[in-house]
Tab-separated table of C-alpha atoms in Angstrom:
chain	number	residue	atom	x	y	z
N	1	MET	CA	-61.825	40.618	-163.108
N	2	GLU	CA	-59.073	40.462	-160.518
N	3	GLU	CA	-57.310	43.757	-159.868
N	4	LYS	CA	-53.840	43.981	-161.394
N	5	TYR	CA	-51.094	43.281	-158.882
N	6	THR	CA	-48.342	45.888	-158.468
N	7	PRO	CA	-44.917	44.793	-157.144
N	8	VAL	CA	-44.027	46.291	-153.748
N	9	LEU	CA	-40.583	46.238	-152.099
N	10	THR	CA	-40.296	46.398	-148.320
N	11	LEU	CA	-37.572	45.761	-145.749
N	12	ASN	CA	-40.155	44.897	-143.089
N	13	PRO	CA	-42.992	42.572	-144.244
N	14	MET	CA	-45.117	43.670	-141.262
N	15	SER	CA	-45.031	47.394	-142.067
N	16	GLU	CA	-45.780	49.745	-144.915
N	17	PRO	CA	-43.109	50.201	-147.645
N	18	ALA	CA	-40.454	52.771	-146.765
N	19	PRO	CA	-40.457	56.094	-148.647
N	20	GLU	CA	-38.219	56.414	-151.666
N	21	ALA	CA	-34.677	57.614	-151.086
N	22	PRO	CA	-33.305	60.490	-153.159
N	23	ALA	CA	-31.817	59.354	-156.442
N	24	VAL	CA	-28.035	59.185	-156.759
N	25	SER	CA	-25.756	57.801	-159.408
N	26	VAL	CA	-25.267	54.026	-159.408
N	27	SER	CA	-22.620	51.817	-160.953
N	28	PRO	CA	-23.407	50.108	-164.304
N	29	ALA	CA	-25.167	46.721	-164.026
N	30	VAL	CA	-23.243	43.572	-164.860
N	31	VAL	CA	-24.281	41.401	-167.808
N	32	ALA	CA	-26.182	38.926	-165.616
N	33	GLU	CA	-28.210	41.707	-164.000
N	34	LYS	CA	-28.985	43.207	-167.394
N	35	SER	CA	-30.304	39.842	-168.553
N	36	MET	CA	-32.423	39.589	-165.391
N	37	VAL	CA	-33.875	43.050	-166.006
N	38	GLU	CA	-34.774	42.144	-169.589
N	39	SER	CA	-36.372	38.820	-168.587
N	40	ALA	CA	-38.562	40.561	-166.003
N	41	ASN	CA	-39.398	43.407	-168.437
N	42	LEU	CA	-38.798	46.086	-165.817
N	43	THR	CA	-39.847	49.637	-166.680
N	44	PRO	CA	-37.606	52.680	-166.029
N	45	GLU	CA	-39.832	53.578	-163.071
N	46	GLU	CA	-39.388	50.092	-161.597
N	47	MET	CA	-35.625	50.268	-162.117
N	48	LYS	CA	-35.602	53.592	-160.253
N	49	LEU	CA	-37.547	51.895	-157.446
N	50	VAL	CA	-34.870	49.182	-157.353
N	51	ASP	CA	-32.070	51.773	-157.162
N	52	ASP	CA	-33.812	53.731	-154.414
N	53	PHE	CA	-34.671	50.606	-152.456
N	54	SER	CA	-31.096	49.298	-152.579
N	55	LYS	CA	-29.920	52.424	-150.744
N	56	GLN	CA	-32.253	51.630	-147.828
N	57	ILE	CA	-30.807	48.145	-147.250
N	58	ASP	CA	-28.644	47.728	-144.145
N	59	ILE	CA	-26.784	44.406	-144.350
N	60	THR	CA	-25.509	44.899	-140.789
N	61	ASP	CA	-29.084	44.587	-139.511
N	62	SER	CA	-29.440	40.816	-139.035
N	63	VAL	CA	-33.228	40.993	-138.614
N	64	GLN	CA	-33.606	42.982	-141.812
N	65	VAL	CA	-31.386	40.535	-143.710
N	66	MET	CA	-33.361	37.568	-142.401
N	67	GLN	CA	-36.678	39.138	-143.479
N	68	TYR	CA	-35.363	40.453	-146.801
N	69	GLY	CA	-37.790	39.342	-149.523
N	70	ALA	CA	-39.795	37.275	-147.028
N	71	ALA	CA	-43.025	39.032	-147.956
N	72	VAL	CA	-42.958	37.977	-151.609
N	73	GLN	CA	-41.739	34.477	-150.652
N	74	GLN	CA	-44.762	34.134	-148.370
N	75	LYS	CA	-47.072	35.295	-151.163
N	76	MET	CA	-45.401	32.801	-153.526
N	77	SER	CA	-45.982	30.019	-150.986
N	78	GLU	CA	-49.676	30.888	-150.600
N	79	PHE	CA	-49.981	31.209	-154.368
N	80	SER	CA	-48.419	27.756	-154.924
N	81	GLU	CA	-50.801	26.206	-152.388
N	82	GLY	CA	-53.741	27.750	-154.237
N	83	ALA	CA	-52.504	26.401	-157.559
N	84	LEU	CA	-52.012	22.944	-156.051
N	85	ALA	CA	-55.522	22.983	-154.591
N	86	ASN	CA	-56.910	23.853	-158.013
N	87	VAL	CA	-55.086	20.928	-159.613
N	88	ARG	CA	-56.227	18.512	-156.897
N	89	THR	CA	-59.891	19.420	-157.331
N	90	LYS	CA	-59.713	19.241	-161.136
N	91	ASP	CA	-61.649	16.286	-162.553
N	92	LEU	CA	-62.019	16.217	-166.312
N	93	GLY	CA	-62.721	12.486	-166.376
N	94	ALA	CA	-66.463	13.015	-166.027
N	95	THR	CA	-66.494	15.350	-169.027
N	96	GLY	CA	-64.615	12.854	-171.158
N	97	ASP	CA	-66.982	10.072	-170.090
N	98	MET	CA	-70.007	12.141	-171.070
N	99	ILE	CA	-68.561	12.858	-174.518
N	100	VAL	CA	-67.911	9.129	-174.983
N	101	SER	CA	-71.479	8.389	-173.839
N	102	LEU	CA	-72.838	10.935	-176.312
N	103	ILE	CA	-70.948	9.383	-179.208
N	104	ALA	CA	-72.058	5.894	-178.130
N	105	GLU	CA	-75.683	7.052	-177.957
N	106	LEU	CA	-75.556	8.443	-181.486
N	107	LYS	CA	-73.735	5.430	-182.872
N	108	GLY	CA	-76.050	3.056	-181.025
N	109	PHE	CA	-79.104	4.645	-182.566
N	110	ASP	CA	-77.621	4.481	-186.072
N	111	ALA	CA	-76.645	0.852	-185.583
N	112	ALA	CA	-80.193	-0.044	-184.559
N	113	GLY	CA	-81.408	0.578	-188.100
N	114	ASP	CA	-78.570	-1.184	-189.904
N	115	ASP	CA	-80.072	-4.685	-189.849
N	116	LYS	CA	-82.485	-4.062	-192.709
N	117	GLY	CA	-81.467	-0.534	-193.682
N	118	LEU	CA	-83.502	2.525	-194.525
N	119	LEU	CA	-85.102	0.772	-197.510
N	120	GLY	CA	-86.573	-1.865	-195.193
N	121	PHE	CA	-88.329	0.861	-193.192
N	122	LEU	CA	-89.751	2.344	-196.377
N	123	ARG	CA	-91.133	-0.959	-197.638
N	124	LYS	CA	-92.889	-1.725	-194.367
N	125	LYS	CA	-94.186	1.834	-194.315
N	126	GLY	CA	-96.300	2.948	-191.367
N	127	GLY	CA	-95.258	0.357	-188.779
N	128	LYS	CA	-91.537	0.876	-189.292
N	129	ILE	CA	-91.890	4.644	-189.477
N	130	GLU	CA	-93.605	4.671	-186.097
N	131	ALA	CA	-90.920	2.377	-184.639
N	132	LEU	CA	-88.185	4.683	-185.932
N	133	LYS	CA	-89.926	7.700	-184.377
N	134	ASN	CA	-90.083	5.931	-181.024
N	135	LYS	CA	-86.388	5.044	-181.156
N	136	TYR	CA	-85.531	8.590	-182.114
N	137	ASP	CA	-87.606	10.038	-179.242
N	138	LYS	CA	-85.881	7.748	-176.729
N	139	ALA	CA	-82.422	8.555	-178.029
N	140	GLU	CA	-83.215	12.282	-178.105
N	141	VAL	CA	-84.036	12.256	-174.372
N	142	ASN	CA	-80.650	10.730	-173.540
N	143	VAL	CA	-78.820	13.047	-175.924
N	144	ASP	CA	-80.481	16.144	-174.450
N	145	ARG	CA	-79.666	14.991	-170.909
N	146	ILE	CA	-76.008	14.484	-171.779
N	147	ALA	CA	-75.924	17.820	-173.614
N	148	GLY	CA	-77.261	19.623	-170.542
N	149	MET	CA	-74.564	18.112	-168.340
N	150	LEU	CA	-71.905	19.009	-170.911
N	151	GLU	CA	-73.069	22.620	-170.894
N	152	GLN	CA	-72.645	22.766	-167.104
N	153	HIS	CA	-69.140	21.342	-167.356
N	154	GLN	CA	-68.293	23.794	-170.124
N	155	VAL	CA	-69.280	26.731	-167.900
N	156	THR	CA	-67.042	25.377	-165.123
N	157	LEU	CA	-64.141	24.923	-167.524
N	158	LEU	CA	-64.486	28.459	-168.900
N	159	LYS	CA	-64.487	29.852	-165.355
N	160	ASP	CA	-61.334	27.863	-164.632
N	161	VAL	CA	-59.670	29.231	-167.774
N	162	SER	CA	-60.401	32.782	-166.604
N	163	MET	CA	-59.145	31.969	-163.105
N	164	LEU	CA	-55.927	30.491	-164.522
N	165	ASP	CA	-55.390	33.681	-166.528
N	166	ASN	CA	-55.479	35.615	-163.257
N	167	MET	CA	-53.091	33.111	-161.686
N	168	TYR	CA	-50.684	33.486	-164.602
N	169	GLU	CA	-50.695	37.285	-164.352
N	170	ARG	CA	-50.207	37.131	-160.570
N	171	ASN	CA	-47.274	34.748	-161.053
N	172	LEU	CA	-45.682	37.200	-163.521
N	173	ALA	CA	-46.064	39.980	-160.966
N	174	TYR	CA	-44.401	37.861	-158.256
N	175	PHE	CA	-41.617	37.012	-160.706
N	176	LYS	CA	-41.040	40.701	-161.359
N	177	GLU	CA	-41.140	41.548	-157.652
N	178	LEU	CA	-38.592	38.828	-156.855
N	179	THR	CA	-36.353	40.124	-159.623
N	180	MET	CA	-36.509	43.624	-158.150
N	181	TYR	CA	-35.554	42.324	-154.684
N	182	ILE	CA	-32.632	40.382	-156.167
N	183	LEU	CA	-31.371	43.319	-158.229
N	184	ALA	CA	-31.622	45.719	-155.291
N	185	GLY	CA	-29.803	43.270	-153.022
N	186	LYS	CA	-27.022	42.665	-155.539
N	187	LYS	CA	-26.525	46.378	-156.061
N	188	LYS	CA	-26.227	46.899	-152.315
N	189	LEU	CA	-23.912	43.917	-151.874
N	190	GLU	CA	-21.655	45.035	-154.710
N	191	LEU	CA	-21.500	48.555	-153.306
N	192	GLU	CA	-20.606	47.391	-149.780
N	193	ARG	CA	-17.970	44.950	-150.986
N	194	SER	CA	-16.375	47.556	-153.202
N	195	THR	CA	-16.392	50.427	-150.682
N	196	THR	CA	-17.113	49.634	-147.019
N	197	LEU	CA	-15.286	46.298	-146.841
N	198	PRO	CA	-12.037	47.603	-148.428
N	199	GLU	CA	-12.158	50.596	-146.072
N	200	LEU	CA	-12.485	48.333	-143.017
N	201	LEU	CA	-9.676	46.096	-144.237
N	202	ALA	CA	-7.443	49.064	-144.900
N	203	LYS	CA	-8.175	50.478	-141.456
N	204	ALA	CA	-7.404	47.154	-139.795
N	205	GLU	CA	-4.166	46.797	-141.708
N	206	LYS	CA	-3.156	50.333	-140.878
N	207	SER	CA	-4.029	50.236	-137.174
N	208	GLY	CA	-2.967	46.657	-136.529
N	209	LEU	CA	-5.621	46.452	-133.811
N	210	PRO	CA	-7.385	43.088	-133.354
N	211	GLU	CA	-10.722	44.799	-132.876
N	212	ASP	CA	-10.393	46.482	-136.282
N	213	ALA	CA	-9.488	43.180	-137.883
N	214	GLN	CA	-12.486	41.508	-136.222
N	215	LYS	CA	-14.767	44.291	-137.389
N	216	ALA	CA	-13.628	43.779	-140.972
N	217	ARG	CA	-14.136	40.027	-140.636
N	218	ASP	CA	-17.606	40.490	-139.161
N	219	PHE	CA	-18.627	42.777	-142.017
N	220	SER	CA	-17.357	40.238	-144.553
N	221	ASP	CA	-19.468	37.545	-142.886
N	222	MET	CA	-22.505	39.827	-143.068
N	223	CYS	CA	-21.927	40.251	-146.800
N	224	THR	CA	-21.759	36.476	-147.185
N	225	ARG	CA	-25.012	35.963	-145.253
N	226	PHE	CA	-26.742	38.571	-147.378
N	227	GLU	CA	-25.405	36.885	-150.512
N	228	LYS	CA	-26.966	33.611	-149.368
N	229	LYS	CA	-30.266	35.400	-148.752
N	230	ILE	CA	-30.207	36.739	-152.304
N	231	TYR	CA	-29.467	33.228	-153.519
N	232	ASP	CA	-32.573	31.955	-151.692
N	233	LEU	CA	-34.640	34.577	-153.510
N	234	GLU	CA	-33.141	33.431	-156.805
N	235	LEU	CA	-34.324	29.885	-156.044
N	236	THR	CA	-37.830	31.214	-155.373
N	237	ARG	CA	-37.635	33.165	-158.628
N	238	ASN	CA	-36.853	29.967	-160.519
N	239	ILE	CA	-39.876	28.307	-158.928
N	240	SER	CA	-41.956	31.175	-160.313
N	241	ILE	CA	-40.435	30.583	-163.758
N	242	GLN	CA	-41.439	26.911	-163.638
N	243	MET	CA	-44.942	27.788	-162.467
N	244	ALA	CA	-45.752	29.792	-165.628
N	245	PRO	CA	-45.653	26.895	-168.155
N	246	GLN	CA	-47.406	24.616	-165.683
N	247	ILE	CA	-50.315	27.063	-165.395
N	248	ARG	CA	-50.534	27.374	-169.185
N	249	LEU	CA	-50.485	23.590	-169.587
N	250	ILE	CA	-53.437	23.163	-167.235
N	251	GLN	CA	-55.222	26.076	-168.919
N	252	ASN	CA	-54.686	24.563	-172.383
N	253	ASN	CA	-56.189	21.290	-171.174
N	254	ASP	CA	-59.295	23.116	-169.931
N	255	THR	CA	-59.575	25.156	-173.124
N	256	MET	CA	-59.297	22.129	-175.415
N	257	MET	CA	-61.896	20.225	-173.406
N	258	ALA	CA	-64.255	23.213	-173.530
N	259	GLU	CA	-63.764	23.407	-177.311
N	260	LYS	CA	-64.571	19.717	-177.695
N	261	ILE	CA	-67.760	20.232	-175.708
N	262	GLN	CA	-68.625	23.227	-177.897
N	263	THR	CA	-68.132	21.111	-181.021
N	264	SER	CA	-70.468	18.463	-179.659
N	265	LEU	CA	-73.137	21.009	-178.710
N	266	VAL	CA	-73.168	23.120	-181.882
N	267	ASN	CA	-72.192	20.568	-184.531
N	268	THR	CA	-72.578	16.898	-183.660
N	269	ILE	CA	-75.961	16.973	-181.902
N	270	PRO	CA	-77.733	19.409	-184.302
N	271	LEU	CA	-76.379	17.464	-187.288
N	272	TRP	CA	-77.688	14.216	-185.855
N	273	LYS	CA	-81.146	15.702	-185.236
N	274	SER	CA	-81.241	17.268	-188.678
N	275	GLN	CA	-80.399	13.967	-190.328
N	276	MET	CA	-83.088	12.144	-188.386
N	277	VAL	CA	-85.707	14.770	-189.253
N	278	LEU	CA	-84.631	14.521	-192.874
N	279	THR	CA	-84.904	10.734	-192.754
N	280	LEU	CA	-88.413	10.827	-191.296
N	281	GLY	CA	-89.480	13.399	-193.857
N	282	LEU	CA	-88.153	11.282	-196.687
N	283	MET	CA	-90.050	8.264	-195.378
N	284	HIS	CA	-93.335	10.186	-195.427
N	285	SER	CA	-92.740	11.426	-198.936
N	286	GLN	CA	-91.978	7.893	-200.140
N	287	GLN	CA	-95.401	6.656	-198.945
N	288	ALA	CA	-97.068	8.916	-201.501
N	289	ILE	CA	-95.198	7.402	-204.441
N	290	GLU	CA	-97.361	4.909	-206.285
N	291	ALA	CA	-94.843	3.398	-208.617
N	292	GLN	CA	-92.549	0.836	-207.024
N	293	SER	CA	-89.833	1.623	-209.533
N	294	ALA	CA	-89.942	5.315	-208.630
N	295	VAL	CA	-89.729	4.381	-204.924
N	296	THR	CA	-86.694	2.182	-205.628
N	297	ASP	CA	-84.903	4.870	-207.653
N	298	ARG	CA	-85.649	7.517	-205.076
N	299	THR	CA	-84.518	5.260	-202.243
N	300	ASN	CA	-81.223	4.515	-203.955
N	301	LYS	CA	-80.493	8.226	-204.324
N	302	LEU	CA	-81.410	8.905	-200.715
N	303	LEU	CA	-79.267	6.029	-199.483
N	304	LYS	CA	-76.253	7.371	-201.391
N	305	LYS	CA	-76.823	10.882	-200.132
N	306	ASN	CA	-77.333	9.797	-196.504
N	307	ALA	CA	-74.373	7.436	-196.711
N	308	GLU	CA	-72.153	10.268	-197.908
N	309	THR	CA	-73.490	12.603	-195.228
N	310	LEU	CA	-73.055	9.984	-192.517
N	311	HIS	CA	-69.582	9.171	-193.851
N	312	THR	CA	-68.523	12.825	-193.699
N	313	ALA	CA	-69.941	13.347	-190.219
N	314	THR	CA	-68.505	10.065	-188.886
N	315	VAL	CA	-65.041	10.712	-190.315
N	316	SER	CA	-65.042	14.232	-188.853
N	317	ALA	CA	-66.148	12.951	-185.461
N	318	ALA	CA	-63.568	10.148	-185.567
N	319	LYS	CA	-60.780	12.555	-186.466
N	320	GLU	CA	-61.780	14.900	-183.645
N	321	SER	CA	-62.056	12.103	-181.084
N	322	GLU	CA	-58.645	10.727	-182.062
N	323	ARG	CA	-56.904	14.053	-181.569
N	324	GLY	CA	-54.828	14.355	-178.448
N	325	ILE	CA	-55.704	16.959	-175.811
N	326	VAL	CA	-52.184	18.397	-176.088
N	327	ASP	CA	-50.012	18.312	-179.227
N	328	ILE	CA	-46.721	16.457	-178.756
N	329	GLU	CA	-44.887	19.538	-180.031
N	330	THR	CA	-46.332	21.583	-177.149
N	331	LEU	CA	-45.301	18.980	-174.578
N	332	THR	CA	-41.821	18.747	-176.127
N	333	GLU	CA	-41.332	22.497	-176.037
N	334	THR	CA	-42.622	22.722	-172.450
N	335	ASN	CA	-40.373	19.874	-171.342
N	336	ASN	CA	-37.340	21.491	-172.982
N	337	LYS	CA	-38.070	24.765	-171.236
N	338	LEU	CA	-38.350	23.054	-167.856
N	339	ILE	CA	-35.088	21.139	-168.462
N	340	GLU	CA	-33.399	24.367	-169.499
N	341	THR	CA	-34.638	26.001	-166.291
N	342	MET	CA	-33.240	23.193	-164.146
N	343	ASP	CA	-29.903	23.409	-165.974
N	344	ASP	CA	-29.765	27.128	-165.259
N	345	VAL	CA	-30.533	26.488	-161.563
N	346	LEU	CA	-27.693	23.957	-161.345
N	347	ARG	CA	-25.324	26.350	-163.079
N	348	ILE	CA	-26.240	29.199	-160.744
N	349	GLN	CA	-25.784	26.962	-157.691
N	350	LYS	CA	-22.382	25.839	-158.926
N	351	GLU	CA	-21.247	29.400	-159.620
N	352	GLY	CA	-22.461	30.544	-156.193
N	353	HIS	CA	-20.535	27.724	-154.508
N	354	GLU	CA	-17.363	28.511	-156.430
N	355	LYS	CA	-17.576	32.183	-155.540
N	356	ARG	CA	-18.043	31.428	-151.833
N	357	VAL	CA	-15.096	29.009	-151.859
N	358	ALA	CA	-12.926	31.639	-153.525
N	359	ALA	CA	-14.095	34.229	-151.002
N	360	GLU	CA	-13.222	31.950	-148.085
N	361	ALA	CA	-9.735	31.370	-149.470
N	362	GLU	CA	-9.265	35.110	-149.877
N	363	LEU	CA	-10.469	35.768	-146.324
N	364	THR	CA	-8.009	33.167	-144.980
N	365	ARG	CA	-5.152	34.836	-146.829
N	366	ILE	CA	-6.160	38.254	-145.499
N	367	GLU	CA	-6.439	36.917	-141.952
N	368	ASN	CA	-2.948	35.364	-142.165
N	369	GLU	CA	-1.469	38.592	-143.471
N	370	LEU	CA	-3.160	40.474	-140.651
N	371	LYS	CA	-1.798	38.103	-138.014
N	372	LYS	CA	1.671	38.418	-139.470
N	373	LYS	CA	1.406	42.164	-139.451
N	374	LEU	CA	0.191	42.204	-135.845
N	375	VAL	CA	3.210	40.144	-134.836
N	376	GLU	CA	5.540	42.512	-136.641
N	377	VAL	CA	3.944	45.543	-135.020
N	378	SER	CA	4.143	44.006	-131.556
N	379	GLY	CA	7.872	43.313	-132.029
N	380	VAL	CA	7.526	39.653	-131.037
N	381	LYS	CA	9.675	37.429	-133.117
N	382	PRO	CA	7.833	34.510	-134.699
N	383	LYS	CA	8.624	31.056	-133.364
N	384	ALA	CA	11.172	29.093	-135.350
C-alpha cells in the first residue's frame, strides 16, 4: 500500500520547507476563496499552514515568484506522464477475445449434439455415449486453457484497480496542495495591494519625486506578475480536477472486466461442467431401463428439464454479454462534469482578463495624475 501523501508548501523547490511563521490575524476570505477551501476539504491545521505560508511570500523576489508552486506543478507533470503511460499500455482486447472464445467453445459443444438431440444418443447407447465423452473431454481442455488465461488477466486487472486507487488519492493530494498554494498567494496579493501599494502611491503623490512614482509602478507590476503566476496554478488545479474522473473511468472499466471474468470462472464454466456430468449420468441410468416406454417418458422429462436449465443459463449469459462496460448514465454524468469544468475555466480566464484590463486602466489614470502633479510642483506651465 502506497504511503499517504501529505501536501507540502515551499518557496524554493530545491530546499526544505521553511519553518512556520508566528500566527497573526488575517482578513476574512472572499466568497471564491471560501468555495475553494470547501472543494479541497482543507482542515483547520492546513488553513493555518496556508496563513503562515502566505506571510513568508515576497512578491518583490522575482526568482521566488517564478518558482512559486513549481514543485507541485512538476509533480503533477510527472504524475500525468505516469497516468498516460498506464493508459497506453492498457490492452483489454485480449481479455474480451478470450471471453468470446469461451462462449463460442461452450456454444459450439452444445451445437454439436443438436443434430439428433439427447434422445438420439440414448437410443444408440454405448457408441454415442463414448462419442459424447470424447467431445466433452476435448472441449474441457480448451475451456480450462481459456480459464487459466482469464485468471491471469483478472490478477493483472485487480492490480491495476489497486494502482489506480493510489493514483486517485495522489491526485487528490496534489489538488489540495495546489489549492493551498493558490490561497496563500491570493492572501499575500490581497494584503500587498491593500497596504503596501497604497502606501507607495501615497508617498509618490506626496513627494512628487519620479523615483517614488517609479517605485510604486514597479511594485504594481510585481503584483500583476504574481497574479499571473497564481492564475497558472489555477490552470494546473483544473487539470487535476479533470484527472479525477478520468482515473475513475479507467478504473471502472478494469473493475467491470474483472467482474465479467469472475462470472465466467465461478458461474458459467462450473455450470457447463455440471450439466455435462448430469447428462452423462442420465445416459448411463437410461441404459438400465428395460421398458422402451419408460425410457421415452424419462427422456421427455429430462429433455424438458435440460432445456429449461439451458434456457436459463443461455439467457443469463446473453444478458450479461449484451451489457455495456460502462452505463450510459455514468458516461453522461462524467461528460457533464468535464463540460462544467471547462466552462468554469473559461469563466475564470475571462474574469482574470477583465480584472487585468481594469487594473491597467487604473494604472494609466494614476500615472497621468502623477505626471500632472509633477508638472504643478515643478512650476512649469503645461503646453497649450
